[in-house]
GROMACS .gro file of N, CA, C and O in nm:
model
  328
    1UNK      N    1  -1.180  -8.791   1.255
    1UNK     CA    2  -1.113  -8.743   1.135
    1UNK      C    3  -0.994  -8.831   1.102
    1UNK      O    4  -0.931  -8.887   1.190
    2UNK      N    5  -0.962  -8.835   0.976
    2UNK     CA    6  -0.848  -8.913   0.930
    2UNK      C    7  -0.720  -8.833   0.941
    2UNK      O    8  -0.723  -8.709   0.944
    3UNK      N    9  -0.606  -8.904   0.947
    3UNK     CA   10  -0.477  -8.835   0.946
    3UNK      C   11  -0.463  -8.762   0.813
    3UNK      O   12  -0.519  -8.803   0.711
    4UNK      N   13  -0.389  -8.653   0.817
    4UNK     CA   14  -0.365  -8.570   0.699
    4UNK      C   15  -0.215  -8.571   0.673
    4UNK      O   16  -0.136  -8.562   0.767
    5UNK      N   17  -0.176  -8.583   0.550
    5UNK     CA   18  -0.034  -8.589   0.516
    5UNK      C   19   0.038  -8.464   0.568
    5UNK      O   20   0.007  -8.351   0.527
    6UNK      N   21   0.134  -8.482   0.659
    6UNK     CA   22   0.206  -8.367   0.714
    6UNK      C   23   0.290  -8.301   0.605
    6UNK      O   24   0.302  -8.178   0.603
    7UNK      N   25   0.343  -8.378   0.512
    7UNK     CA   26   0.421  -8.319   0.403
    7UNK      C   27   0.333  -8.230   0.315
    7UNK      O   28   0.371  -8.119   0.280
    8UNK      N   29   0.214  -8.279   0.282
    8UNK     CA   30   0.121  -8.200   0.202
    8UNK      C   31   0.077  -8.074   0.277
    8UNK      O   32   0.073  -7.965   0.220
    9UNK      N   33   0.047  -8.089   0.404
    9UNK     CA   34   0.004  -7.974   0.485
    9UNK      C   35   0.113  -7.868   0.491
    9UNK      O   36   0.085  -7.749   0.473
   10UNK      N   37   0.237  -7.911   0.515
   10UNK     CA   38   0.349  -7.816   0.523
   10UNK      C   39   0.368  -7.748   0.388
   10UNK      O   40   0.386  -7.625   0.382
   11UNK      N   41   0.366  -7.823   0.281
   11UNK     CA   42   0.384  -7.763   0.147
   11UNK      C   43   0.276  -7.660   0.118
   11UNK      O   44   0.304  -7.553   0.063
   12UNK      N   45   0.152  -7.690   0.153
   12UNK     CA   46   0.042  -7.596   0.130
   12UNK      C   47   0.058  -7.471   0.217
   12UNK      O   48   0.033  -7.359   0.170
   13UNK      N   49   0.099  -7.490   0.341
   13UNK     CA   50   0.120  -7.375   0.430
   13UNK      C   51   0.233  -7.286   0.379
   13UNK      O   52   0.220  -7.163   0.376
   14UNK      N   53   0.344  -7.347   0.340
   14UNK     CA   54   0.457  -7.270   0.292
   14UNK      C   55   0.422  -7.191   0.166
   14UNK      O   56   0.464  -7.077   0.149
   15UNK      N   57   0.344  -7.251   0.079
   15UNK     CA   58   0.301  -7.180  -0.043
   15UNK      C   59   0.212  -7.062  -0.006
   15UNK      O   60   0.225  -6.953  -0.062
   16UNK      N   61   0.121  -7.082   0.088
   16UNK     CA   62   0.034  -6.973   0.132
   16UNK      C   63   0.116  -6.860   0.193
   16UNK      O   64   0.089  -6.742   0.169
   17UNK      N   65   0.218  -6.895   0.270
   17UNK     CA   66   0.303  -6.795   0.333
   17UNK      C   67   0.389  -6.721   0.231
   17UNK      O   68   0.393  -6.598   0.230
   18UNK      N   69   0.455  -6.795   0.144
   18UNK     CA   70   0.550  -6.736   0.050
   18UNK      C   71   0.485  -6.671  -0.072
   18UNK      O   72   0.522  -6.562  -0.111
   19UNK      N   73   0.388  -6.741  -0.131
   19UNK     CA   74   0.327  -6.693  -0.255
   19UNK      C   75   0.192  -6.627  -0.235
   19UNK      O   76   0.136  -6.570  -0.328
   20UNK      N   77   0.136  -6.642  -0.115
   20UNK     CA   78   0.002  -6.589  -0.084
   20UNK      C   79  -0.104  -6.651  -0.176
   20UNK      O   80  -0.197  -6.585  -0.220
   21UNK      N   81  -0.087  -6.782  -0.204
   21UNK     CA   82  -0.181  -6.853  -0.291
   21UNK      C   83  -0.210  -6.991  -0.235
   21UNK      O   84  -0.125  -7.053  -0.172
   22UNK      N   85  -0.332  -7.039  -0.261
   22UNK     CA   86  -0.370  -7.176  -0.233
   22UNK      C   87  -0.444  -7.230  -0.354
   22UNK      O   88  -0.502  -7.154  -0.431
   23UNK      N   89  -0.440  -7.361  -0.371
   23UNK     CA   90  -0.515  -7.423  -0.479
   23UNK      C   91  -0.653  -7.458  -0.426
   23UNK      O   92  -0.666  -7.525  -0.324
   24UNK      N   93  -0.756  -7.410  -0.494
   24UNK     CA   94  -0.893  -7.437  -0.447
   24UNK      C   95  -0.943  -7.571  -0.500
   24UNK      O   96  -0.873  -7.641  -0.572
   25UNK      N   97  -1.064  -7.607  -0.462
   25UNK     CA   98  -1.118  -7.739  -0.498
   25UNK      C   99  -1.139  -7.757  -0.647
   25UNK      O  100  -1.147  -7.870  -0.695
   26UNK      N  101  -1.147  -7.648  -0.722
   26UNK     CA  102  -1.161  -7.661  -0.867
   26UNK      C  103  -1.025  -7.669  -0.937
   26UNK      O  104  -1.018  -7.681  -1.058
   27UNK      N  105  -0.917  -7.662  -0.857
   27UNK     CA  106  -0.783  -7.678  -0.912
   27UNK      C  107  -0.715  -7.551  -0.956
   27UNK      O  108  -0.606  -7.556  -1.011
   28UNK      N  109  -0.778  -7.437  -0.936
   28UNK     CA  110  -0.716  -7.310  -0.971
   28UNK      C  111  -0.665  -7.240  -0.845
   28UNK      O  112  -0.707  -7.270  -0.734
   29UNK      N  113  -0.573  -7.147  -0.865
   29UNK     CA  114  -0.516  -7.075  -0.752
   29UNK      C  115  -0.609  -6.964  -0.704
   29UNK      O  116  -0.675  -6.898  -0.784
   30UNK      N  117  -0.610  -6.947  -0.573
   30UNK     CA  118  -0.683  -6.838  -0.509
   30UNK      C  119  -0.582  -6.757  -0.429
   30UNK      O  120  -0.502  -6.813  -0.355
   31UNK      N  121  -0.585  -6.625  -0.447
   31UNK     CA  122  -0.497  -6.537  -0.369
   31UNK      C  123  -0.550  -6.529  -0.227
   31UNK      O  124  -0.669  -6.514  -0.205
   32UNK      N  125  -0.458  -6.540  -0.131
   32UNK     CA  126  -0.495  -6.535   0.010
   32UNK      C  127  -0.393  -6.452   0.086
   32UNK      O  128  -0.280  -6.435   0.043
   33UNK      N  129  -0.433  -6.402   0.200
   33UNK     CA  130  -0.338  -6.346   0.295
   33UNK      C  131  -0.306  -6.458   0.391
   33UNK      O  132  -0.384  -6.551   0.407
   34UNK      N  133  -0.190  -6.453   0.452
   34UNK     CA  134  -0.155  -6.563   0.542
   34UNK      C  135  -0.083  -6.508   0.665
   34UNK      O  136   0.039  -6.497   0.666
   35UNK      N  137  -0.161  -6.475   0.767
   35UNK     CA  138  -0.103  -6.429   0.892
   35UNK      C  139  -0.104  -6.539   0.998
   35UNK      O  140  -0.023  -6.538   1.090
   36UNK      N  141  -0.196  -6.633   0.984
   36UNK     CA  142  -0.214  -6.738   1.084
   36UNK      C  143  -0.236  -6.871   1.015
   36UNK      O  144  -0.308  -6.879   0.915
   37UNK      N  145  -0.175  -6.975   1.067
   37UNK     CA  146  -0.199  -7.112   1.020
   37UNK      C  147  -0.276  -7.183   1.130
   37UNK      O  148  -0.236  -7.183   1.245
   38UNK      N  149  -0.388  -7.244   1.094
   38UNK     CA  150  -0.471  -7.316   1.191
   38UNK      C  151  -0.464  -7.465   1.162
   38UNK      O  152  -0.495  -7.509   1.051
   39UNK      N  153  -0.420  -7.541   1.261
   39UNK     CA  154  -0.422  -7.687   1.250
   39UNK      C  155  -0.524  -7.735   1.353
   39UNK      O  156  -0.507  -7.713   1.472
   40UNK      N  157  -0.628  -7.797   1.306
   40UNK     CA  158  -0.736  -7.839   1.394
   40UNK      C  159  -0.691  -7.950   1.488
   40UNK      O  160  -0.629  -8.047   1.445
   41UNK      N  161  -0.722  -7.936   1.613
   41UNK     CA  162  -0.676  -8.031   1.714
   41UNK      C  163  -0.740  -8.168   1.702
   41UNK      O  164  -0.690  -8.266   1.757
   42UNK      N  165  -0.851  -8.178   1.628
   42UNK     CA  166  -0.912  -8.310   1.611
   42UNK      C  167  -0.851  -8.389   1.495
   42UNK      O  168  -0.892  -8.500   1.467
   43UNK      N  169  -0.749  -8.332   1.430
   43UNK     CA  170  -0.672  -8.408   1.332
   43UNK      C  171  -0.578  -8.498   1.410
   43UNK      O  172  -0.501  -8.449   1.493
   44UNK      N  173  -0.584  -8.630   1.389
   44UNK     CA  174  -0.506  -8.722   1.472
   44UNK      C  175  -0.356  -8.691   1.478
   44UNK      O  176  -0.293  -8.711   1.579
   45UNK      N  177  -0.299  -8.639   1.371
   45UNK     CA  178  -0.156  -8.611   1.369
   45UNK      C  179  -0.127  -8.460   1.368
   45UNK      O  180  -0.029  -8.415   1.310
   46UNK      N  181  -0.210  -8.384   1.439
   46UNK     CA  182  -0.194  -8.238   1.444
   46UNK      C  183  -0.056  -8.198   1.496
   46UNK      O  184   0.007  -8.108   1.441
   47UNK      N  185  -0.008  -8.263   1.600
   47UNK     CA  186   0.122  -8.229   1.657
   47UNK      C  187   0.233  -8.257   1.556
   47UNK      O  188   0.325  -8.177   1.539
   48UNK      N  189   0.222  -8.368   1.484
   48UNK     CA  190   0.320  -8.401   1.380
   48UNK      C  191   0.324  -8.292   1.273
   48UNK      O  192   0.431  -8.250   1.229
   49UNK      N  193   0.207  -8.245   1.231
   49UNK     CA  194   0.199  -8.139   1.130
   49UNK      C  195   0.264  -8.012   1.182
   49UNK      O  196   0.344  -7.948   1.113
   50UNK      N  197   0.233  -7.973   1.306
   50UNK     CA  198   0.291  -7.852   1.364
   50UNK      C  199   0.442  -7.862   1.377
   50UNK      O  200   0.514  -7.765   1.349
   51UNK      N  201   0.491  -7.976   1.420
   51UNK     CA  202   0.635  -7.994   1.433
   51UNK      C  203   0.704  -7.984   1.296
   51UNK      O  204   0.809  -7.922   1.283
   52UNK      N  205   0.645  -8.047   1.195
   52UNK     CA  206   0.703  -8.043   1.060
   52UNK      C  207   0.700  -7.900   1.005
   52UNK      O  208   0.798  -7.856   0.942
   53UNK      N  209   0.594  -7.828   1.030
   53UNK     CA  210   0.584  -7.689   0.984
   53UNK      C  211   0.688  -7.603   1.054
   53UNK      O  212   0.757  -7.523   0.990
   54UNK      N  213   0.700  -7.618   1.184
   54UNK     CA  214   0.800  -7.540   1.258
   54UNK      C  215   0.941  -7.570   1.206
   54UNK      O  216   1.022  -7.479   1.190
   55UNK      N  217   0.970  -7.696   1.177
   55UNK     CA  218   1.102  -7.732   1.127
   55UNK      C  219   1.131  -7.662   0.993
   55UNK      O  220   1.242  -7.618   0.970
   56UNK      N  221   1.031  -7.652   0.907
   56UNK     CA  222   1.050  -7.587   0.777
   56UNK      C  223   1.061  -7.435   0.792
   56UNK      O  224   1.137  -7.371   0.720
   57UNK      N  225   0.986  -7.378   0.885
   57UNK     CA  226   0.988  -7.232   0.903
   57UNK      C  227   1.113  -7.189   0.980
   57UNK      O  228   1.174  -7.088   0.949
   58UNK      N  229   1.151  -7.266   1.080
   58UNK     CA  230   1.264  -7.233   1.168
   58UNK      C  231   1.356  -7.353   1.185
   58UNK      O  232   1.364  -7.410   1.293
   59UNK      N  233   1.429  -7.392   1.081
   59UNK     CA  234   1.507  -7.515   1.088
   59UNK      C  235   1.620  -7.513   1.191
   59UNK      O  236   1.666  -7.618   1.233
   60UNK      N  237   1.665  -7.395   1.234
   60UNK     CA  238   1.776  -7.388   1.328
   60UNK      C  239   1.732  -7.374   1.473
   60UNK      O  240   1.814  -7.356   1.561
   61UNK      N  241   1.602  -7.382   1.499
   61UNK     CA  242   1.550  -7.370   1.635
   61UNK      C  243   1.494  -7.504   1.678
   61UNK      O  244   1.424  -7.570   1.603
   62UNK      N  245   1.524  -7.544   1.799
   62UNK     CA  246   1.467  -7.669   1.849
   62UNK      C  247   1.334  -7.641   1.915
   62UNK      O  248   1.309  -7.530   1.962
   63UNK      N  249   1.248  -7.739   1.924
   63UNK     CA  250   1.118  -7.721   1.987
   63UNK      C  251   1.130  -7.710   2.138
   63UNK      O  252   1.032  -7.684   2.206
   64UNK      N  253   1.249  -7.731   2.193
   64UNK     CA  254   1.269  -7.722   2.338
   64UNK      C  255   1.305  -7.580   2.383
   64UNK      O  256   1.317  -7.554   2.500
   65UNK      N  257   1.323  -7.487   2.288
   65UNK     CA  258   1.357  -7.350   2.327
   65UNK      C  259   1.235  -7.280   2.384
   65UNK      O  260   1.122  -7.319   2.359
   66UNK      N  261   1.257  -7.174   2.454
   66UNK     CA  262   1.148  -7.106   2.523
   66UNK      C  263   1.047  -7.047   2.426
   66UNK      O  264   1.082  -7.002   2.318
   67UNK      N  265   0.925  -7.044   2.471
   67UNK     CA  266   0.818  -6.992   2.387
   67UNK      C  267   0.818  -6.840   2.379
   67UNK      O  268   0.747  -6.783   2.300
   68UNK      N  269   0.899  -6.774   2.457
   68UNK     CA  270   0.905  -6.628   2.454
   68UNK      C  271   1.008  -6.576   2.356
   68UNK      O  272   1.035  -6.458   2.352
   69UNK      N  273   1.067  -6.663   2.276
   69UNK     CA  274   1.165  -6.621   2.175
   69UNK      C  275   1.094  -6.530   2.075
   69UNK      O  276   1.003  -6.571   2.005
   70UNK      N  277   1.138  -6.406   2.065
   70UNK     CA  278   1.068  -6.308   1.982
   70UNK      C  279   1.067  -6.343   1.835
   70UNK      O  280   0.984  -6.296   1.761
   71UNK      N  281   1.158  -6.429   1.789
   71UNK     CA  282   1.160  -6.470   1.648
   71UNK      C  283   1.051  -6.570   1.616
   71UNK      O  284   1.029  -6.603   1.501
   72UNK      N  285   0.983  -6.621   1.718
   72UNK     CA  286   0.884  -6.725   1.695
   72UNK      C  287   0.749  -6.689   1.753
   72UNK      O  288   0.673  -6.774   1.795
   73UNK      N  289   0.717  -6.562   1.753
   73UNK     CA  290   0.591  -6.519   1.813
   73UNK      C  291   0.470  -6.573   1.740
   73UNK      O  292   0.362  -6.583   1.797
   74UNK      N  293   0.487  -6.610   1.613
   74UNK     CA  294   0.373  -6.662   1.537
   74UNK      C  295   0.376  -6.814   1.526
   74UNK      O  296   0.291  -6.872   1.461
   75UNK      N  297   0.474  -6.880   1.587
   75UNK     CA  298   0.479  -7.025   1.586
   75UNK      C  299   0.492  -7.069   1.731
   75UNK      O  300   0.596  -7.055   1.792
   76UNK      N  301   0.387  -7.121   1.788
   76UNK     CA  302   0.388  -7.153   1.930
   76UNK      C  303   0.487  -7.264   1.965
   76UNK      O  304   0.522  -7.347   1.883
   77UNK      N  305   0.528  -7.262   2.088
   77UNK     CA  306   0.612  -7.367   2.143
   77UNK      C  307   0.535  -7.497   2.141
   77UNK      O  308   0.418  -7.502   2.177
   78UNK      N  309   0.598  -7.602   2.097
   78UNK     CA  310   0.533  -7.732   2.085
   78UNK      C  311   0.604  -7.830   2.177
   78UNK      O  312   0.725  -7.845   2.170
   79UNK      N  313   0.530  -7.893   2.263
   79UNK     CA  314   0.588  -7.993   2.352
   79UNK      C  315   0.507  -8.120   2.343
   79UNK      O  316   0.386  -8.120   2.366
   80UNK      N  317   0.571  -8.227   2.307
   80UNK     CA  318   0.505  -8.357   2.299
   80UNK      C  319   0.540  -8.435   2.424
   80UNK      O  320   0.654  -8.471   2.447
   81UNK      N  321   0.443  -8.459   2.509
   81UNK     CA  322   0.467  -8.525   2.637
   81UNK      C  323   0.458  -8.676   2.630
   81UNK      O  324   0.448  -8.741   2.732
   82UNK      N  325   0.457  -8.734   2.513
   82UNK     CA  326   0.446  -8.879   2.499
   82UNK      C  327   0.573  -8.948   2.538
   82UNK      O  328   0.680  -8.904   2.523
   0.00000   0.00000   0.00000
């Protein structure tokens, strides 16, 4: 798979979360519920997308904080071991 623009992915996720809408392939909006965001692990820059999304959702939390933080139960702890 090719890399996917992390900025575009984050913008689409935030719109789904805030407005409960996504733009479909015909260019019109579709109403959606948004309880879970799925980033496929075979996307080469999946970790980059997740980190960018977490930064937008929780800008005051670092990715080094514990994963048991109750404010982040829907955004998993991300650790890049590179």
